Amino acid sequence: MTYICPICQSPLQQHLPSKGYYCENKHHFDIAKEGYLNLLPVQHKKSKEPGDSRAMMRSRRSFLEAGFYQPLAQTITALIDQHRTVQPPMHILDMGCGEGYYSRQIEALCQHPEQLDLHGIDIAKNAILAAAKKQPNAHFIVASNKRMPYADHYFDLIVIVYAPANDAEVVRLLKTDGLLLTVTPGPRHLWQLKEFIYKEVKEHKVEIDLPEGYEQIDSRRLSYTITPDQEHRMALLQMTPFAWRAKGEIQSRIQRAQDLEIETDFIITLATKR
Ligand SMILES: C[S@@+](CC[C@H](N)C(=O)[O-])C[C@H]1O[C@@H](n2cnc3c(N)ncnc32)[C@H](O)[C@@H]1O
Ligand SMILES: [Zn+2]
């Protein structure tokens, strides 16, 4: 069993002719034609379109597909391969997966991708729809990470790249020897973009919050420089939490800058239960 009912928490069974899922209390969830499952009942929705907007999702896709964060994807997949000890299939969850870039990269770059059972969850329906269309081998659901409708201890690995975490749910979903891989910004991430926005740029304080009882078993810092063109520079800006500060004049100065080199800085951490 993979999923539990988001309404009554009973196991969900698949009805094979329709491919939809249902529980013993007759709650029913259809598979969308793109192949994803919507497990976010209306009563759990706090807004009409929760999560990242369609515009943010498009910006992220355009930027990521251009390969600017490919070295990060390579580091993530190398770490997964290095620490892969479980009997196949290895159940992997990309939490707050957005439009699924890292999930696709894991399938493309990991050794023996046929031994991976890839899952992605995000609260933004548009993002999940795009992810499911592009990666039919993976399983995507629309749901909130506040209550993730998967069975207890289903996953061998949970990956969180720049997405909101939820320690209690991570602990519930990971196997006892499961791994948690997180990517967070390093001290100088996007330094030159921030120079346009803030009077005085300060190094970002690195804080790795692990669930209680978890310890770090590997950590890497990856930093390199990118030179995105105007279009990708704007897409990058839209992806960041400081986009709203960079309106009007600041935005056009960023756009007009010649050959702007921007530092990236990532901290990639792998943790497991002590
Ligand atoms: C900064 S994006 C990162 C997306 C992806 N991990 C990537 O790096 O390309 C954060 C993602 O978290 C999702 N998100 C925000 N709140 C969420 C929640 N409560 N439950 C699930 N996903 C959520 C957003 O919709 C968005 O796709
Ligand atoms: Zn139910």
Tab-separated table of C-alpha atoms and ligand atoms in Angstrom:
chain	number	residue	atom	x	y	z
A	1	MET	CA	0.000	0.000	0.000
A	2	THR	CA	1.342	3.413	-0.998
A	3	TYR	CA	-1.409	5.934	-0.295
A	4	ILE	CA	-3.811	6.588	2.530
A	5	CYS	CA	-7.110	8.430	2.238
A	6	PRO	CA	-6.641	12.163	2.943
A	7	ILE	CA	-10.100	12.286	4.538
A	8	CYS	CA	-10.249	9.205	6.810
A	9	GLN	CA	-6.632	7.894	6.668
A	10	SER	CA	-7.702	4.361	5.652
A	11	PRO	CA	-5.573	2.618	3.034
A	12	LEU	CA	-6.366	3.548	-0.569
A	13	GLN	CA	-6.878	0.743	-3.086
A	14	GLN	CA	-6.581	1.155	-6.810
A	15	HIS	CA	-9.580	0.292	-8.937
A	16	LEU	CA	-7.868	-1.167	-11.982
A	17	PRO	CA	-10.291	-0.474	-14.842
A	18	SER	CA	-10.531	3.238	-13.982
A	19	LYS	CA	-7.093	3.470	-12.270
A	20	GLY	CA	-8.774	5.665	-9.648
A	21	TYR	CA	-8.279	5.119	-5.901
A	22	TYR	CA	-10.862	4.523	-3.193
A	23	CYS	CA	-10.956	3.712	0.537
A	24	GLU	CA	-13.236	1.480	2.603
A	25	ASN	CA	-15.369	4.524	3.454
A	26	LYS	CA	-16.053	5.088	-0.249
A	27	HIS	CA	-13.971	8.233	-0.640
A	28	HIS	CA	-12.892	8.225	-4.250
A	29	PHE	CA	-10.040	9.937	-6.127
A	30	ASP	CA	-9.671	9.918	-9.902
A	31	ILE	CA	-6.415	9.783	-11.806
A	32	ALA	CA	-6.111	12.866	-14.038
A	33	LYS	CA	-5.493	12.264	-17.721
A	34	GLU	CA	-1.902	13.457	-17.246
A	35	GLY	CA	-1.438	10.605	-14.745
A	36	TYR	CA	-1.323	12.445	-11.412
A	37	LEU	CA	-3.569	11.917	-8.403
A	38	ASN	CA	-5.250	14.830	-6.628
A	39	LEU	CA	-5.331	13.986	-2.896
A	40	LEU	CA	-6.024	17.511	-1.677
A	41	PRO	CA	-9.711	17.624	-0.722
A	42	VAL	CA	-11.363	21.037	-1.087
A	43	GLN	CA	-11.904	21.213	2.666
A	44	HIS	CA	-8.090	21.136	3.150
A	45	LYS	CA	-7.486	23.934	0.633
A	46	LYS	CA	-6.791	27.313	2.212
A	47	SER	CA	-6.898	29.201	-1.110
A	48	LYS	CA	-8.122	28.591	-4.641
A	49	GLU	CA	-4.658	27.963	-6.055
A	50	PRO	CA	-2.371	27.045	-3.157
A	51	GLY	CA	1.415	26.883	-3.607
A	52	ASP	CA	3.529	28.573	-6.229
A	53	SER	CA	1.698	30.435	-8.989
A	54	ARG	CA	1.689	29.345	-12.611
A	55	ALA	CA	4.025	32.257	-13.454
A	56	MET	CA	6.547	31.197	-10.792
A	57	MET	CA	6.358	27.613	-11.963
A	58	ARG	CA	7.016	28.649	-15.578
A	59	SER	CA	9.986	30.817	-14.568
A	60	ARG	CA	11.477	27.970	-12.556
A	61	ARG	CA	10.995	25.504	-15.375
A	62	SER	CA	12.596	27.786	-17.960
A	63	PHE	CA	15.578	28.477	-15.693
A	64	LEU	CA	16.102	24.890	-14.532
A	65	GLU	CA	15.632	23.358	-17.985
A	66	ALA	CA	18.395	25.660	-19.268
A	67	GLY	CA	20.732	23.641	-17.013
A	68	PHE	CA	21.944	26.340	-14.601
A	69	TYR	CA	21.420	24.030	-11.602
A	70	GLN	CA	22.568	20.855	-13.353
A	71	PRO	CA	25.695	20.610	-11.126
A	72	LEU	CA	23.352	20.570	-8.135
A	73	ALA	CA	21.315	17.762	-9.703
A	74	GLN	CA	24.559	15.851	-10.336
A	75	THR	CA	25.635	16.254	-6.712
A	76	ILE	CA	22.220	15.073	-5.482
A	77	THR	CA	22.284	11.978	-7.694
A	78	ALA	CA	25.918	11.162	-6.812
A	79	LEU	CA	24.998	11.285	-3.119
A	80	ILE	CA	21.996	9.028	-3.692
A	81	ASP	CA	24.102	6.477	-5.588
A	82	GLN	CA	26.834	6.578	-2.973
A	83	HIS	CA	24.475	5.911	-0.052
A	84	ARG	CA	22.218	3.435	-1.810
A	85	THR	CA	22.195	0.216	0.161
A	86	VAL	CA	18.535	-0.817	0.083
A	87	GLN	CA	17.133	-3.765	-1.813
A	88	PRO	CA	15.346	-2.487	-4.931
A	89	PRO	CA	13.016	-0.872	-5.475
A	90	MET	CA	14.210	2.188	-3.615
A	91	HIS	CA	11.192	4.335	-2.762
A	92	ILE	CA	12.057	8.027	-3.164
A	93	LEU	CA	9.879	11.061	-2.412
A	94	ASP	CA	10.611	14.543	-3.763
A	95	MET	CA	8.782	16.784	-1.283
A	96	GLY	CA	7.602	20.150	-2.649
A	97	CYS	CA	8.777	18.853	-6.032
A	98	GLY	CA	7.410	21.790	-8.048
A	99	GLU	CA	7.396	20.890	-11.739
A	100	GLY	CA	9.573	17.847	-11.093
A	101	TYR	CA	13.009	18.923	-12.386
A	102	TYR	CA	14.981	17.033	-9.715
A	103	SER	CA	12.806	13.964	-10.007
A	104	ARG	CA	13.555	13.842	-13.755
A	105	GLN	CA	17.237	14.378	-13.090
A	106	ILE	CA	17.283	11.508	-10.570
A	107	GLU	CA	15.770	9.227	-13.213
A	108	ALA	CA	18.176	10.482	-15.887
A	109	LEU	CA	21.403	10.492	-13.874
A	110	CYS	CA	21.172	7.806	-11.155
A	111	GLN	CA	22.556	4.352	-11.778
A	112	HIS	CA	19.891	1.715	-12.452
A	113	PRO	CA	16.904	4.082	-12.592
A	114	GLU	CA	14.656	1.055	-13.194
A	115	GLN	CA	15.275	0.151	-9.535
A	116	LEU	CA	13.853	3.450	-8.320
A	117	ASP	CA	10.228	4.058	-7.377
A	118	LEU	CA	9.949	7.832	-7.765
A	119	HIS	CA	7.255	9.935	-6.127
A	120	GLY	CA	6.643	13.684	-6.035
A	121	ILE	CA	4.257	15.773	-3.943
A	122	ASP	CA	3.366	19.446	-4.241
A	123	ILE	CA	0.407	21.562	-3.236
A	124	ALA	CA	0.417	23.452	-6.571
A	125	LYS	CA	-1.763	21.594	-9.067
A	126	ASN	CA	-0.256	23.320	-12.107
A	127	ALA	CA	3.214	22.231	-11.103
A	128	ILE	CA	2.156	18.607	-10.536
A	129	LEU	CA	0.300	18.525	-13.847
A	130	ALA	CA	3.471	19.661	-15.647
A	131	ALA	CA	5.627	17.177	-13.700
A	132	ALA	CA	3.328	14.226	-14.450
A	133	LYS	CA	3.209	15.038	-18.174
A	134	LYS	CA	6.986	15.030	-18.421
A	135	GLN	CA	7.735	11.922	-16.366
A	136	PRO	CA	5.232	9.115	-16.833
A	137	ASN	CA	7.411	6.661	-14.853
A	138	ALA	CA	7.087	8.679	-11.653
A	139	HIS	CA	4.057	9.057	-9.383
A	140	PHE	CA	2.918	12.593	-8.643
A	141	ILE	CA	0.241	13.750	-6.247
A	142	VAL	CA	-1.304	17.086	-5.366
A	143	ALA	CA	-1.330	17.270	-1.562
A	144	SER	CA	-0.027	19.378	1.272
A	145	ASN	CA	3.138	18.420	3.099
A	146	LYS	CA	1.226	19.230	6.305
A	147	ARG	CA	-0.439	15.825	5.904
A	148	MET	CA	1.101	13.675	3.259
A	149	PRO	CA	-1.277	10.879	2.256
A	150	TYR	CA	1.299	8.067	2.118
A	151	ALA	CA	1.491	4.965	4.302
A	152	ASP	CA	3.791	5.072	7.362
A	153	HIS	CA	7.465	4.253	6.718
A	154	TYR	CA	7.000	3.815	2.979
A	155	PHE	CA	10.075	5.747	1.806
A	156	ASP	CA	13.796	4.941	1.764
A	157	LEU	CA	14.704	8.515	0.859
A	158	ILE	CA	13.020	11.916	1.064
A	159	VAL	CA	14.506	14.775	-0.968
A	160	ILE	CA	13.671	18.397	-0.110
A	161	VAL	CA	15.067	21.071	-2.430
A	162	TYR	CA	14.158	24.610	-1.379
A	163	ALA	CA	10.747	23.549	-0.173
A	164	PRO	CA	8.929	23.768	3.146
A	165	ALA	CA	9.690	20.779	5.375
A	166	ASN	CA	7.523	19.069	7.969
A	167	ASP	CA	9.580	17.094	10.474
A	168	ALA	CA	6.745	15.060	11.960
A	169	GLU	CA	5.587	13.853	8.553
A	170	VAL	CA	9.153	13.176	7.359
A	171	VAL	CA	9.745	10.955	10.409
A	172	ARG	CA	6.420	9.165	9.901
A	173	LEU	CA	7.086	8.483	6.210
A	174	LEU	CA	10.740	7.441	6.355
A	175	LYS	CA	11.791	3.878	7.115
A	176	THR	CA	13.848	3.498	10.320
A	177	ASP	CA	17.062	3.481	8.292
A	178	GLY	CA	15.682	5.944	5.725
A	179	LEU	CA	17.632	8.944	4.447
A	180	LEU	CA	16.714	12.619	4.358
A	181	LEU	CA	18.453	14.742	1.714
A	182	THR	CA	17.976	18.504	1.964
A	183	VAL	CA	19.254	21.363	-0.173
A	184	THR	CA	19.410	24.806	1.413
A	185	PRO	CA	21.067	28.067	0.330
A	186	GLY	CA	24.734	28.524	1.224
A	187	PRO	CA	26.131	31.826	2.626
A	188	ARG	CA	26.753	33.480	-0.770
A	189	HIS	CA	23.831	32.135	-2.805
A	190	LEU	CA	22.845	34.621	-5.551
A	191	TRP	CA	25.102	37.280	-4.019
A	192	GLN	CA	25.285	39.510	-7.116
A	193	LEU	CA	21.487	39.529	-7.539
A	194	LYS	CA	21.104	40.567	-3.915
A	195	GLU	CA	23.588	43.410	-4.459
A	196	PHE	CA	21.016	45.083	-6.707
A	197	ILE	CA	18.299	44.729	-4.107
A	198	TYR	CA	19.830	45.314	-0.675
A	199	LYS	CA	21.975	48.282	0.423
A	200	GLU	CA	24.214	45.974	2.361
A	201	VAL	CA	24.302	42.293	1.454
A	202	LYS	CA	24.896	39.943	4.336
A	203	GLU	CA	26.042	36.344	4.109
A	204	HIS	CA	23.123	34.009	4.528
A	205	LYS	CA	23.280	32.166	7.847
A	206	VAL	CA	23.332	28.442	7.233
A	207	GLU	CA	20.903	26.603	9.447
A	208	ILE	CA	20.290	22.933	8.885
A	209	ASP	CA	17.240	21.926	10.880
A	210	LEU	CA	17.006	18.182	11.210
A	211	PRO	CA	14.095	16.266	12.727
A	212	GLU	CA	14.697	15.328	16.368
A	213	GLY	CA	16.779	12.175	16.684
A	214	TYR	CA	18.320	12.594	13.218
A	215	GLU	CA	22.021	13.143	12.571
A	216	GLN	CA	23.975	14.364	9.594
A	217	ILE	CA	25.931	11.636	7.798
A	218	ASP	CA	27.181	13.644	4.827
A	219	SER	CA	27.255	17.319	3.872
A	220	ARG	CA	28.632	19.115	0.846
A	221	ARG	CA	28.896	22.732	-0.168
A	222	LEU	CA	28.599	23.344	-3.889
A	223	SER	CA	29.346	26.792	-5.279
A	224	TYR	CA	29.920	27.961	-8.820
A	225	THR	CA	29.189	30.947	-11.054
A	226	ILE	CA	26.463	31.232	-13.680
A	227	THR	CA	25.980	33.862	-16.405
A	228	PRO	CA	22.319	33.724	-17.382
A	229	ASP	CA	21.104	35.861	-20.296
A	230	GLN	CA	18.464	38.556	-19.681
A	231	GLU	CA	15.525	36.203	-20.010
A	232	HIS	CA	16.931	33.577	-17.640
A	233	ARG	CA	18.107	36.264	-15.222
A	234	MET	CA	14.506	37.489	-14.960
A	235	ALA	CA	13.280	33.911	-14.559
A	236	LEU	CA	15.790	33.383	-11.744
A	237	LEU	CA	14.617	36.558	-10.048
A	238	GLN	CA	10.992	35.385	-10.201
A	239	MET	CA	11.994	32.122	-8.496
A	240	THR	CA	13.496	33.841	-5.476
A	241	PRO	CA	11.803	35.000	-2.291
A	242	PHE	CA	13.210	38.505	-2.798
A	243	ALA	CA	11.510	38.977	-6.218
A	244	TRP	CA	8.818	41.194	-4.695
A	245	ARG	CA	11.504	43.642	-3.531
A	246	ALA	CA	12.973	43.936	-7.010
A	247	LYS	CA	10.255	45.842	-8.811
A	248	GLY	CA	10.500	48.737	-11.294
A	249	GLU	CA	13.892	50.382	-11.521
A	250	ILE	CA	15.798	47.610	-9.689
A	251	GLN	CA	14.315	44.999	-11.986
A	252	SER	CA	15.302	46.874	-15.136
A	253	ARG	CA	18.831	47.435	-13.796
A	254	ILE	CA	19.166	43.683	-13.268
A	255	GLN	CA	17.803	43.079	-16.746
A	256	ARG	CA	20.110	45.617	-18.436
A	257	ALA	CA	23.338	44.560	-16.667
A	258	GLN	CA	26.016	43.311	-19.085
A	259	ASP	CA	27.282	39.732	-18.673
A	260	LEU	CA	26.217	39.582	-15.049
A	261	GLU	CA	27.995	36.746	-13.269
A	262	ILE	CA	26.064	35.354	-10.332
A	263	GLU	CA	27.394	33.071	-7.608
A	264	THR	CA	25.364	30.045	-6.605
A	265	ASP	CA	25.990	28.399	-3.255
A	266	PHE	CA	24.221	25.276	-2.050
A	267	ILE	CA	24.479	23.165	1.078
A	268	ILE	CA	23.464	19.563	0.458
A	269	THR	CA	22.946	17.504	3.589
A	270	LEU	CA	22.185	13.865	4.113
A	271	ALA	CA	20.795	12.709	7.467
A	272	THR	CA	19.410	9.566	9.045
A	273	LYS	CA	18.042	8.422	12.406
A	274	ARG	CA	20.685	8.187	15.129
B	1	LIG	C1	10.891	27.080	-4.078
B	1	LIG	S1	9.791	25.873	-4.755
B	1	LIG	C2	10.902	24.510	-5.039
B	1	LIG	C3	10.381	23.511	-6.041
B	1	LIG	C4	11.350	22.358	-6.387
B	1	LIG	N1	11.758	21.618	-5.211
B	1	LIG	C5	12.541	22.909	-7.128
B	1	LIG	O1	13.551	23.197	-6.484
B	1	LIG	O2	12.446	23.044	-8.361
B	1	LIG	C6	8.797	25.411	-3.373
B	1	LIG	C7	7.658	24.460	-3.717
B	1	LIG	O3	6.978	24.107	-2.517
B	1	LIG	C8	5.579	24.042	-2.798
B	1	LIG	N2	4.825	24.185	-1.532
B	1	LIG	C9	4.630	25.304	-0.795
B	1	LIG	N3	3.867	25.025	0.291
B	1	LIG	C10	3.597	23.683	0.237
B	1	LIG	C11	2.850	22.790	1.070
B	1	LIG	N4	2.228	23.207	2.171
B	1	LIG	N5	2.771	21.501	0.712
B	1	LIG	C12	3.391	21.042	-0.414
B	1	LIG	N6	4.109	21.837	-1.240
B	1	LIG	C13	4.203	23.141	-0.916
B	1	LIG	C14	5.351	25.152	-3.792
B	1	LIG	O4	4.159	24.987	-4.537
B	1	LIG	C15	6.622	25.058	-4.653
B	1	LIG	O5	6.439	24.216	-5.765
B	2	ZN	ZN	-11.539	7.676	3.205
